[in-house]
XYZ file of C-alpha atoms in Angstrom:
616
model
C -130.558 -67.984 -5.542
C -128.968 -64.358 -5.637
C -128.087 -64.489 -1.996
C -126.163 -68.184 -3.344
C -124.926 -66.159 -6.152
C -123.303 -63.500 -3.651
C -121.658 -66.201 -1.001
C -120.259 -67.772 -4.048
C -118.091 -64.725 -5.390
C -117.024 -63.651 -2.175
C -115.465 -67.299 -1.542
C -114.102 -66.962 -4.700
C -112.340 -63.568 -4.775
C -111.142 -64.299 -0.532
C -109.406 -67.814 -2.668
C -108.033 -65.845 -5.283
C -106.367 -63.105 -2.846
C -104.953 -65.296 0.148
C -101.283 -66.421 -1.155
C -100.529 -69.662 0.493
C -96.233 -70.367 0.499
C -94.652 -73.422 0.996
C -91.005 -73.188 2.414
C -88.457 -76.022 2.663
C -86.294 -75.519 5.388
C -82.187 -76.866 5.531
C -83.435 -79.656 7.638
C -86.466 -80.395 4.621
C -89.172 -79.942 6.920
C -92.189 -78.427 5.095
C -93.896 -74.865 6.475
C -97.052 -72.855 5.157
C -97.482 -69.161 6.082
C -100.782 -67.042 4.844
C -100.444 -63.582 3.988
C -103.731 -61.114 4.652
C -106.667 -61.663 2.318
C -106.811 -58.450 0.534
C -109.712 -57.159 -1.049
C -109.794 -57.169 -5.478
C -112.437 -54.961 -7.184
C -115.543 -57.128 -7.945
C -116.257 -59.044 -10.652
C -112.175 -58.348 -11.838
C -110.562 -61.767 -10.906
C -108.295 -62.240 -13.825
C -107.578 -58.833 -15.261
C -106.433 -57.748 -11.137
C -103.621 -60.524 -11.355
C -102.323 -58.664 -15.078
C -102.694 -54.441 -14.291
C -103.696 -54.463 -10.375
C -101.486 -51.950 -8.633
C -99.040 -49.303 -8.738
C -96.146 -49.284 -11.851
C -93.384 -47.143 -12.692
C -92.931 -47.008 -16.198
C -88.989 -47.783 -15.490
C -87.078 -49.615 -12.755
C -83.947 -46.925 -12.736
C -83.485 -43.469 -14.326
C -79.711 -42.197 -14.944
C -79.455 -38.029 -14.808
C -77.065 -35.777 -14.979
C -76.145 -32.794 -12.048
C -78.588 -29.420 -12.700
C -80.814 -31.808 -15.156
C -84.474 -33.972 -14.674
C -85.756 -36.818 -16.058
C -89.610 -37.538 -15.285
C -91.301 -40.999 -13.824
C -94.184 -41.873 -15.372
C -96.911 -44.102 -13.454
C -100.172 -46.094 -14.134
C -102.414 -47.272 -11.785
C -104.260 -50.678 -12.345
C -103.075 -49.572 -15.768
C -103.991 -46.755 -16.541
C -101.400 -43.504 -16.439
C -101.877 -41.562 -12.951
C -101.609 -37.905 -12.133
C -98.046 -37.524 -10.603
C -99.083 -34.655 -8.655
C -101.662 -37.170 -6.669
C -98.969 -39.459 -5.958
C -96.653 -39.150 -2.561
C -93.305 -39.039 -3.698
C -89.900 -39.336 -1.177
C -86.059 -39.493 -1.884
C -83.362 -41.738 -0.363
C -80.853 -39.262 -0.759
C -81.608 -35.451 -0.531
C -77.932 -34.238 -0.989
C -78.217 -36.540 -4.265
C -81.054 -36.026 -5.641
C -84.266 -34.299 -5.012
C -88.276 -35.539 -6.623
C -91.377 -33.414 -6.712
C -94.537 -35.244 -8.578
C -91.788 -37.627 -10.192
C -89.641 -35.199 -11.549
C -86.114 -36.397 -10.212
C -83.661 -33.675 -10.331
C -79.454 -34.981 -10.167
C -77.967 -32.406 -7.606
C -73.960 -34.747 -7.428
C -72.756 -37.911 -7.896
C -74.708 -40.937 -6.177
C -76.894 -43.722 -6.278
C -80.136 -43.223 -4.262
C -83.782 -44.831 -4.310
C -87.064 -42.660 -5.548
C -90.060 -44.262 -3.783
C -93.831 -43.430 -5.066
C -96.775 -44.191 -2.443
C -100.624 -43.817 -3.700
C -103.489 -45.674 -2.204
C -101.992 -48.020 -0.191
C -99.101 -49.005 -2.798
C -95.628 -48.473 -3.176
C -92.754 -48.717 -6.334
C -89.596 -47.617 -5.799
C -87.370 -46.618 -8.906
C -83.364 -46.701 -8.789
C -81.732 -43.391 -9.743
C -77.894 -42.958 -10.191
C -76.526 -39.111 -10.726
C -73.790 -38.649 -12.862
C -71.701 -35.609 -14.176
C -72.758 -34.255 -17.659
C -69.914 -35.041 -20.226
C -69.451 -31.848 -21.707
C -66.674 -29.917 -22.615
C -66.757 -26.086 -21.699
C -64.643 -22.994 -22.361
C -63.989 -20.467 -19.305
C -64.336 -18.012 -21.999
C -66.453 -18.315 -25.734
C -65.278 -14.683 -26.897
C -62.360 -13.344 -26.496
C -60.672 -9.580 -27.864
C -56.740 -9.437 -28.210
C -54.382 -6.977 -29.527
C -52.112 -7.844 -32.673
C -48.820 -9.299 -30.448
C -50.411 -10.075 -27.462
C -51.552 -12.991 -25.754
C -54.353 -14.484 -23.517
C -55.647 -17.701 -22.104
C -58.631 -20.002 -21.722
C -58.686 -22.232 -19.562
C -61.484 -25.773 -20.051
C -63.492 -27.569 -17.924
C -64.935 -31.350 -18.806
C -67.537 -33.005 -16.763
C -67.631 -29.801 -14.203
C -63.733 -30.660 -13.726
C -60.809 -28.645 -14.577
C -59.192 -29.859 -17.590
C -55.232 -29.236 -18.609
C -55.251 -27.087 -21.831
C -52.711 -29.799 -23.179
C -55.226 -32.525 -23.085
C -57.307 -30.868 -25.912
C -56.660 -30.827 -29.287
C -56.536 -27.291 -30.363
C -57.045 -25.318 -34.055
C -57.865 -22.066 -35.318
C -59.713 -21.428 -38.355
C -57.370 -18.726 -39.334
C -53.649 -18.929 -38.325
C -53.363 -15.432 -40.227
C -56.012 -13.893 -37.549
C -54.576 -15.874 -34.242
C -53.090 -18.773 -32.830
C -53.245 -20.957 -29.887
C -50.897 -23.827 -28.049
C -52.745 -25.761 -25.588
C -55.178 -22.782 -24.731
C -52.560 -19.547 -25.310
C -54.434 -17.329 -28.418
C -52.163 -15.245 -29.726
C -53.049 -12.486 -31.914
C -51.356 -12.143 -35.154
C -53.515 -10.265 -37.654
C -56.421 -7.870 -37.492
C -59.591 -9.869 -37.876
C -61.852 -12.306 -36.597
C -61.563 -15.572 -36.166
C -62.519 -19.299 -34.647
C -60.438 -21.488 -31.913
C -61.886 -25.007 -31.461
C -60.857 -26.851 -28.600
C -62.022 -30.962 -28.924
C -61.764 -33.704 -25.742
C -63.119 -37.114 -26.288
C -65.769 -36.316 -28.963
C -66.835 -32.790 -27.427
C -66.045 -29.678 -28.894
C -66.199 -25.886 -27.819
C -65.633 -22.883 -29.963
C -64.009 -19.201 -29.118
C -64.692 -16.586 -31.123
C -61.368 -14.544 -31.355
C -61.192 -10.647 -32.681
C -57.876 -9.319 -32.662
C -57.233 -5.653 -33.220
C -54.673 -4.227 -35.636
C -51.419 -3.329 -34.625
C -52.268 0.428 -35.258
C -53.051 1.529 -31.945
C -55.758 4.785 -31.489
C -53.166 5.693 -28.727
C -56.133 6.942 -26.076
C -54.352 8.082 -23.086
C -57.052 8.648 -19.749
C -56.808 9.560 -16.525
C -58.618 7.769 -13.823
C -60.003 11.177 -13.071
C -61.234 14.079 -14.776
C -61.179 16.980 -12.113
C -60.040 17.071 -8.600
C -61.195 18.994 -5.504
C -57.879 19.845 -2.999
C -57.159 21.920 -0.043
C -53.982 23.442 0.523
C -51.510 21.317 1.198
C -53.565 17.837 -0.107
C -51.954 15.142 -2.053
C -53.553 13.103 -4.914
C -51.867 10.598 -7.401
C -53.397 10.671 -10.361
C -53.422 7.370 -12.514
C -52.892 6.822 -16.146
C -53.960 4.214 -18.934
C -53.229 3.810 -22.607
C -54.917 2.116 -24.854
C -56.640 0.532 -21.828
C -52.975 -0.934 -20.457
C -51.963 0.859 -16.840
C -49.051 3.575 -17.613
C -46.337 4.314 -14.821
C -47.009 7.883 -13.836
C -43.036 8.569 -15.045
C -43.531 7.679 -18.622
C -45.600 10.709 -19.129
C -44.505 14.125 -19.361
C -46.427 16.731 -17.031
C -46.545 19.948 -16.082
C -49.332 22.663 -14.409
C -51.308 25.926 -15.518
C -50.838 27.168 -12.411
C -47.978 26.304 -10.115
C -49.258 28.654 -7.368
C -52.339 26.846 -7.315
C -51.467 22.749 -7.879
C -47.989 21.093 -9.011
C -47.269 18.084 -10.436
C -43.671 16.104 -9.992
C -42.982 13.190 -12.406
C -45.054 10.833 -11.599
C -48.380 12.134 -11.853
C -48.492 13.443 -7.961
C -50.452 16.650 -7.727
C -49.837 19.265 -4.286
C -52.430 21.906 -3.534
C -50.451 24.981 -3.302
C -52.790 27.918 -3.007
C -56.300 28.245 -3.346
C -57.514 28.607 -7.437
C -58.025 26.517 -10.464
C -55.146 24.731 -12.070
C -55.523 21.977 -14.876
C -52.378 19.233 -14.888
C -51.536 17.634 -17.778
C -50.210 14.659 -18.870
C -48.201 13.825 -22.207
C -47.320 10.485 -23.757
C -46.699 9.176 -27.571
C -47.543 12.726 -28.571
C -51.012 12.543 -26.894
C -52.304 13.891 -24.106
C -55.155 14.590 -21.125
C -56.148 16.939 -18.755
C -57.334 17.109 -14.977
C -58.889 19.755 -13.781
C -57.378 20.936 -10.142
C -59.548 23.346 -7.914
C -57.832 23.967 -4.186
C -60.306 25.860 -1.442
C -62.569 27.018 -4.392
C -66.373 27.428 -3.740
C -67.868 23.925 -3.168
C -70.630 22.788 -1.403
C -68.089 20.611 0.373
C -71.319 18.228 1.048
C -70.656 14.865 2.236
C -73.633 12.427 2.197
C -74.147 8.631 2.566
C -76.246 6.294 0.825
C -78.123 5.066 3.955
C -79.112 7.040 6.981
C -80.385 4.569 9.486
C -80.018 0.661 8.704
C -80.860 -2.391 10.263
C -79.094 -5.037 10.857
C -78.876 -8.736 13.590
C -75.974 -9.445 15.692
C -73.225 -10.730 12.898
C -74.585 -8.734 9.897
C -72.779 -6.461 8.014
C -73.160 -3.467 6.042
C -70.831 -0.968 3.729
C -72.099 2.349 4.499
C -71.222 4.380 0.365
C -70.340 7.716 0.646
C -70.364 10.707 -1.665
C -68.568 14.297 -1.623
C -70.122 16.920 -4.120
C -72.161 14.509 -5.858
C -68.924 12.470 -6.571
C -68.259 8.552 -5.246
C -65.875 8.637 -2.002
C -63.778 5.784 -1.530
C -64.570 4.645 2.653
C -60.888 4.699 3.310
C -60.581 8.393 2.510
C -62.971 9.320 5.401
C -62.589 9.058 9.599
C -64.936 6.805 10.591
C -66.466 6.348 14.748
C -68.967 4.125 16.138
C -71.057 5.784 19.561
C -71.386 2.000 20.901
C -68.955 -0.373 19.742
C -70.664 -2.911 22.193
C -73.574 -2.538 19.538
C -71.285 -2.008 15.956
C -68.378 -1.310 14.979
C -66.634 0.393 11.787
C -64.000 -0.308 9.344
C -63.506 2.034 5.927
C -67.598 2.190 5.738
C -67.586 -1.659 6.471
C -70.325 -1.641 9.538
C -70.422 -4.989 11.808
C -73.379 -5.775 13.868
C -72.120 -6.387 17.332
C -74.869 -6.939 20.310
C -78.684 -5.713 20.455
C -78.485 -1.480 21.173
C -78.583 1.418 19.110
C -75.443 3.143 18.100
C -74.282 5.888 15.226
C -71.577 5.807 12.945
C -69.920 8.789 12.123
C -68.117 9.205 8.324
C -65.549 12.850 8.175
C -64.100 14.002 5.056
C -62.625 17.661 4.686
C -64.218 19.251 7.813
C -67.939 17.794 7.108
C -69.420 14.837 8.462
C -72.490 12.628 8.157
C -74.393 10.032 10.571
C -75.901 6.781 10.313
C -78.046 5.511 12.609
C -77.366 1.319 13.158
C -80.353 -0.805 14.794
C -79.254 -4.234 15.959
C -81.674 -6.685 16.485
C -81.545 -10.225 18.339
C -85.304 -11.018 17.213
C -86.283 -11.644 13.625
C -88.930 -11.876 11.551
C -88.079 -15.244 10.072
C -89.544 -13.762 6.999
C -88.777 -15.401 3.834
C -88.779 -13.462 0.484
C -88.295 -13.977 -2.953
C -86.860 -12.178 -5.683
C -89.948 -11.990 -8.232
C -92.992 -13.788 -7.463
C -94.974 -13.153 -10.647
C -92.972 -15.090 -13.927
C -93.830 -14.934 -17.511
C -91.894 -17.809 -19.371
C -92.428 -20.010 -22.522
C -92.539 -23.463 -22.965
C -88.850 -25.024 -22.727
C -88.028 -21.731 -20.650
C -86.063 -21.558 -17.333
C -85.679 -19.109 -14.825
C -83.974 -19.596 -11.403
C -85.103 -17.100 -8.556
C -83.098 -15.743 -5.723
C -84.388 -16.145 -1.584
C -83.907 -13.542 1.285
C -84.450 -14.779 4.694
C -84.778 -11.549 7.419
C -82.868 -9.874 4.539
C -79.978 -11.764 3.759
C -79.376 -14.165 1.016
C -79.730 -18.014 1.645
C -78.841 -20.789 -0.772
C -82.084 -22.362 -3.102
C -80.704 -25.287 -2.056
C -81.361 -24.722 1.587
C -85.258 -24.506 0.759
C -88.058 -27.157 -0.040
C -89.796 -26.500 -3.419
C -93.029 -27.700 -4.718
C -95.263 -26.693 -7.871
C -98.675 -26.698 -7.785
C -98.922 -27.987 -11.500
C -95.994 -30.068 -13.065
C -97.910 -29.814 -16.438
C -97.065 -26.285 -16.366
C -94.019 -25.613 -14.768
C -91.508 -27.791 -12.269
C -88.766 -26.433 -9.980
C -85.689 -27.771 -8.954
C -83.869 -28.238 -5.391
C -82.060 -24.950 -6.709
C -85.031 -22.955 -7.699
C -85.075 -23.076 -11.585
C -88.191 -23.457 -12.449
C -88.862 -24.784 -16.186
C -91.809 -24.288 -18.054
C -93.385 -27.694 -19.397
C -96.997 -26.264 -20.517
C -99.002 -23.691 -21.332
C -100.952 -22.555 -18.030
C -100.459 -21.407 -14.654
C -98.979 -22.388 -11.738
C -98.035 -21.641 -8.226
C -94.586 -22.086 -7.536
C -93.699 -22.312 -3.496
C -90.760 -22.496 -1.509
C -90.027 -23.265 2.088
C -87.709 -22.366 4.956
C -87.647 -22.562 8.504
C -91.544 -22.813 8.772
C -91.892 -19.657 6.773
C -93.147 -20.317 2.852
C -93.589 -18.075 -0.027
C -95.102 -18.305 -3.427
C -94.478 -17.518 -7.570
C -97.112 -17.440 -9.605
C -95.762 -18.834 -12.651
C -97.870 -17.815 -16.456
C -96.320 -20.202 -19.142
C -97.298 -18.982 -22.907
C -96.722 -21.190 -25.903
C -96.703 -18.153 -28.368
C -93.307 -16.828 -29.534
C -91.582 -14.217 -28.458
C -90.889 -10.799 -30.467
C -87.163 -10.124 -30.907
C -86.289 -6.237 -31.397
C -82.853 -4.338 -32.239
C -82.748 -1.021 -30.417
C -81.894 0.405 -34.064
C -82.492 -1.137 -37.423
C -80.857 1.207 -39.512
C -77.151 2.394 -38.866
C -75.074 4.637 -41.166
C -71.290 4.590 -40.244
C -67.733 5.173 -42.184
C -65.185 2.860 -43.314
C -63.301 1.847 -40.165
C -66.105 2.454 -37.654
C -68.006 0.213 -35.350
C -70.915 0.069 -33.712
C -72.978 -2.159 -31.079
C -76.460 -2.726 -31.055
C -78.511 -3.917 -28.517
C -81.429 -6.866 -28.677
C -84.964 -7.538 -26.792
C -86.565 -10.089 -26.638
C -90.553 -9.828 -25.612
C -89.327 -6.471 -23.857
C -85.880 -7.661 -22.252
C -83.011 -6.793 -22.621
C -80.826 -9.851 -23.945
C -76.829 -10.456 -24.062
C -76.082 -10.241 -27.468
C -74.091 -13.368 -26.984
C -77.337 -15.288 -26.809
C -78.225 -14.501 -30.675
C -76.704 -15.639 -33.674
C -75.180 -12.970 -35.950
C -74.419 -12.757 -39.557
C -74.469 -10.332 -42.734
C -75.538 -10.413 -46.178
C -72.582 -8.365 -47.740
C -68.928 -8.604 -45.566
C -66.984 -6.464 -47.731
C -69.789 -3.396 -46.565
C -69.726 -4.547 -43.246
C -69.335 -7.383 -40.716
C -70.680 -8.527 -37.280
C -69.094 -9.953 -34.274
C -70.530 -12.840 -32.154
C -71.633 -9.662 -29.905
C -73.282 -7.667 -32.097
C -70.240 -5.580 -32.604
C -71.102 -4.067 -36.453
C -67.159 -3.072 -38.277
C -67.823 -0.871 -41.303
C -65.433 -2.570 -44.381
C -66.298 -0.846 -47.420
C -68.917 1.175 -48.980
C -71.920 0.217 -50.013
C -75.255 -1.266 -48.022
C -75.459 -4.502 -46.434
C -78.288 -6.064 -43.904
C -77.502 -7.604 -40.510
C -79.316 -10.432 -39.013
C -79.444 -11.684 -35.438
C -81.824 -14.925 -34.716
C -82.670 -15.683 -31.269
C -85.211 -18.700 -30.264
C -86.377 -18.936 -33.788
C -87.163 -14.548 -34.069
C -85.447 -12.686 -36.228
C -84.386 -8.947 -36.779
C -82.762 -7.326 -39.117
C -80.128 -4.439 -39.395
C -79.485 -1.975 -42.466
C -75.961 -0.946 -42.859
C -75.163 1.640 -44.950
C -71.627 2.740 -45.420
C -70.472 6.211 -46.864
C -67.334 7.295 -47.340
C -67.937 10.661 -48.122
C -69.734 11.210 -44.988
C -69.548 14.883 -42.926
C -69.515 13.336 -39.507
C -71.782 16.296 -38.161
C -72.781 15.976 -34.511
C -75.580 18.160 -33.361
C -77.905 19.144 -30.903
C -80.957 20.149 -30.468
C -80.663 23.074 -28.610
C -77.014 24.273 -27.596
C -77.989 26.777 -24.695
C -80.426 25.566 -22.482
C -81.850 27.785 -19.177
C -82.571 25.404 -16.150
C -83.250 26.551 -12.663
C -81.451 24.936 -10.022
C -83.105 20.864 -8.859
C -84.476 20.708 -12.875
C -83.460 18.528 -15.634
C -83.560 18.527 -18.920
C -82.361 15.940 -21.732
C -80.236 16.877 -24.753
C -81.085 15.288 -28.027
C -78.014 14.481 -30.335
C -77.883 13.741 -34.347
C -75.189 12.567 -36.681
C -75.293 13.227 -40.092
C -78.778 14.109 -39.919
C -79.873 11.020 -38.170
C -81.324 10.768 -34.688
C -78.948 8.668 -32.459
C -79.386 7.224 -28.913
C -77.741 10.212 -26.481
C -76.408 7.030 -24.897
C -74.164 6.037 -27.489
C -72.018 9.652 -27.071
C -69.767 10.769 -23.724
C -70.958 13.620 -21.612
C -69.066 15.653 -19.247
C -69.450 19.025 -17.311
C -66.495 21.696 -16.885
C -68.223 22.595 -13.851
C -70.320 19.760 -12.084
C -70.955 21.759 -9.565
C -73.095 24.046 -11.328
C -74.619 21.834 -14.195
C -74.144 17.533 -14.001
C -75.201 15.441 -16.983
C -75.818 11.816 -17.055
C -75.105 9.534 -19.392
C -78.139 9.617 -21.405
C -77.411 13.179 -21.890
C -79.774 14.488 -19.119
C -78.574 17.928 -17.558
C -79.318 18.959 -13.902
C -78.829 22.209 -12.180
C -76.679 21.792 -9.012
C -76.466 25.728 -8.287
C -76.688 29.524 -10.336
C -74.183 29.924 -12.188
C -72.973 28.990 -16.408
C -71.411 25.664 -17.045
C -70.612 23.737 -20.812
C -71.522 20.458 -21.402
C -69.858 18.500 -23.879
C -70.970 15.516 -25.980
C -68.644 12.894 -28.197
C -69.257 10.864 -30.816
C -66.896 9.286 -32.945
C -64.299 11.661 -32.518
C -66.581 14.395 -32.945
C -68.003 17.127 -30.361
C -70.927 19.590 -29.603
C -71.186 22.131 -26.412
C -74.068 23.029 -24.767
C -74.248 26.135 -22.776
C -76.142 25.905 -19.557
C -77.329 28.764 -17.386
C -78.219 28.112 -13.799
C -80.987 30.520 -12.042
């Protein structure tokens, strides 16, 4: 009976999978064909014919360029794993797929097809531009009179400033005509720019008409032997100034002169210092001809290595100062092997050769290694990544040492749940976890490890209480779960304007006295700002120790305060009257060079303290 029982349901389930089809051909005569019993799970006749198989949960996806849209599957109905699922592309330049993740790289229509356990379902997906309207520029700074432009793109296109419809919030503050902002008033305010139902804003600030009239010189001190020529260069307020506007004149004619437009000739050996006049303001240069100076020229790489067609620009330095390549004489030993233009060092054929830099009677080598065979070794720019959920982060690839193009890779995640990549290399996190993010080139492969955390981050101001006087301004800077963020990416506002007022930037203007809070929000954090604004206040710059002892190869960091308060020694500007003896950094950080006494200077906000170093 059992062994009936069991010849019975195999006739039945071989009926129920052969497909017999009748076909009518022109001429009407009748054929049959028989497709391949194929085997159904037992005892599953009629659900099989509902739910048997492999299903996409659509028939065609539509996705923008740079963004995904995800496939969902079941399997004899019930949802499948993606990552257990082969997945393939029609089009590669079009669009890429990794565990059903399609990614829209430019326009097209192309076919996704999904393969698991003997089935296949293909899924139609068409790539199409995003429709959004963006601004070349979303902040912009312009003097009261003056004029600048930003140009719009829609759909990744250029688009003609006199297609948009343009208004300012503000006509007082600036104007604009068909993407020209003007600035007519000191203040801040907003340009809209709106194209088919898509807007973009600017944020303008315009500075008042009453200029601070700061005249610099593209150098501070210059180094000459007789006879030497140097042009020096002027600004004001940030605008180039033709050398003849200024007045100038010399200390020390016997030692440097200066004709009318700011050209200086080493006369005799000394110190001189040239200055320049303009508007009633004024700066100084420093001039020393044949004095004592190490006269040491060095370069930022000894011995480099590079493959036939490679290049390299060899950055030099003269007493500790930046040397532009053209100043030096450059010579290559083996120009078969490389050659040399202004620093600029070409790979040429496998060999060995040295390049030779001289500047003012000293010289320096580099050592050049060209190499036909490589390593074919594929590295990436950080291959441990800490992101939140909704995060992205796009990484960078070196292959034997040079950059190559994401796209140029194959990328694959080890768990979509937790993160996907693109074609490109962004990787987005989708879920708290890890995951093993690994790209491929050339037969060479390398992997991120990838930690997604659904927590939130902790957003930080590098100071939350700022005192400053009517008129001043001040920047501060954000981090967010230890980085450094643009201030851009944060949303700005205050609790009091007529105290003081923030900028889309982080850019705090003092208005009035009185105290008022500052908030920036970024990803949902918050921090928050005191202002407090004194009109009555001394302005007192100190520091904590104004003559310092050093011996020659140590440092040692100057701390500054203002009014009392502690302030960030990066916020003032440092400089040496004699660099060669004492340098200081920007962070206020003073290094002995050689014995001998030197002043450092600091500047904030108009105001100055010296610092007298001693060299042993």
């Amino acid at each position: 009976m059992k062994k009936m029982k069991s010849n019975l349901m195999k006739n039945v389930s071989l009926a129920v999978a052969t497909i017999c089809t009748v076909q009518f051909s022109v001429t009407g005569i009748a054929s049959a064909q028989v497709v391949t019993p194929q085997p159904l799970e037992a005892y599953s006749v009629v659900a099989s014919s509902v739910s048997n198989g492999l299903k996409a949960s659509v028939s065609s996806v539509n996705v923008t360029i740079g963004d995904s849209e995800t496939i969902r599957l079941t399997y004899n109905g019930s949802p499948i794993d993606n990552a257990l699922v082969d997945w393939e592309i029609g089009s590669s330049s079009i669009a890429s797929v990794s565990n059903g993740v399609v990614y829209g790289k430019k326009v097209g229509t192309t076919v996704a097809t999904a393969r698991y356990n003997g089935y296949r379902v293909t899924v139609r997906v068409t790539v199409d531009r995003a429709q959004t309207l963006e601004a070349t520029k979303t902040e912009v700074s312009v003097k009261k009179g003056k004029k600048t432009n930003v140009s719009l793109k829609f759909a990744g296109s250029s688009l003609p400033g006199s297609r948009a419809t343009w208004k300012t919030a503000d006509k007082t503050v600036a104007t604009v005509d068909d993407g020209e902002i003007k600035g007519v008033g000191q203040g801040s305010t907003v340009i809209t720019a709106s194209y088919k139902d898509q807007e973009v804003e600017i944020r303008v600030d315009v500075e008042g008409g009453n200029s601070d009239g700061k005249l610099e010189a593209d150098v501070t001190k210059l180094k000459m032997e007789k006879g030497d020529k140097e042009t020096i260069k002027l600004t004001y307020d940030d605008d180039k100034l033709s050398g003849s506007k200024a007045t100038w004149k010399t200390s020390k004619s016997s030692v440097a002169t200066v004709n009318d437009d700011g050209v200086v000739t080493a006369k005799g050996k000394g110190t001189a210092t040239i200055t320049a006049k303009y508007k009633g303001y004024e700066v100084e240069v420093e001039v020393y001809v044949d004095t004592d100076s190490s006269g040491k020229l060095e370069a930022d790489e000894t011995s480099i290595s590079l493959k036939k067609g490679d290049r390299d620009t060899i950055q030099l330095t003269y007493d500790d100062e930046r040397l532009s390549g053209s100043k030096a004489t450059w010579k290559t030993s083996n120009s078969s092997v490389a050659t040399v233009d202004d620093g600029v060092v070409t790979a040429k054929g496998q060999g060995t050769a040295t390049i030779t830099a001289s500047y003012k009677g000293d010289k320096v080598e580099i050592r050049v290694n060209v190499d036909y065979n490589n390593s074919g070794k594929l590295e990436v720019n950080d291959s441990t990544i800490s992101l939140k959920k909704g995060e992205r982060e796009t990484v960078t690839l070196k292959y034997d040492g040079s950059s190559i193009g994401n796209s140029s890779a194959s990328w694959s995640t080890s768990r979509s749940s937790v993160a996907t990549v693109s074609s490109s290399g962004t990787i987005t996190a989708t879920g708290k976890g890890k995951a093993t993010i690994t790209a491929q080139y050339k037969g060479e492969k390398v992997e991120i490890e990838v930690t997604v955390d659904s927590s939130s981050g902790m957003l930080e101001a590098d100071d939350t209480s700022v005192t400053l006087k009517k008129g001043e301004r001040e920047t501060v800077k954000l981090r967010y779960d230890g980085d450094t963020i643009s201030n851009s990416k944060a949303s700005w506002k205050t609790s009091k304007s007529s105290v003081a007022t923030v900028t889309s930037s982080g850019t705090i203007t003092a208005k009035g006295k009185g105290t008022a809070t500052i908030t920036a929000t970024y990803k949902g954090e918050k921090v928050e700002i005191e202002v407090k604004v004194d009109s009555k206040s001394s302005g007192k710059l100190e520091a904590d120790d104004t003559s310092i002892t050093i011996k020659k190869g140590d440092s040692e960091k100057i701390k500054l305060t203002y009014d009392g308060d502690d302030i960030s020694s990066t916020k003032a500007k440092w400089k040496s009257n004699k660099s060669s003896v004492a340098s200081v950094s920007s962070s206020g950080s003073v290094k002995g060079k050689k014995k001998g006494k030197a002043t450092i200077t600091a500047e904030y906000k108009g105001y100055e303290v010296e610092i007298e170093v001693t060299v042993k």
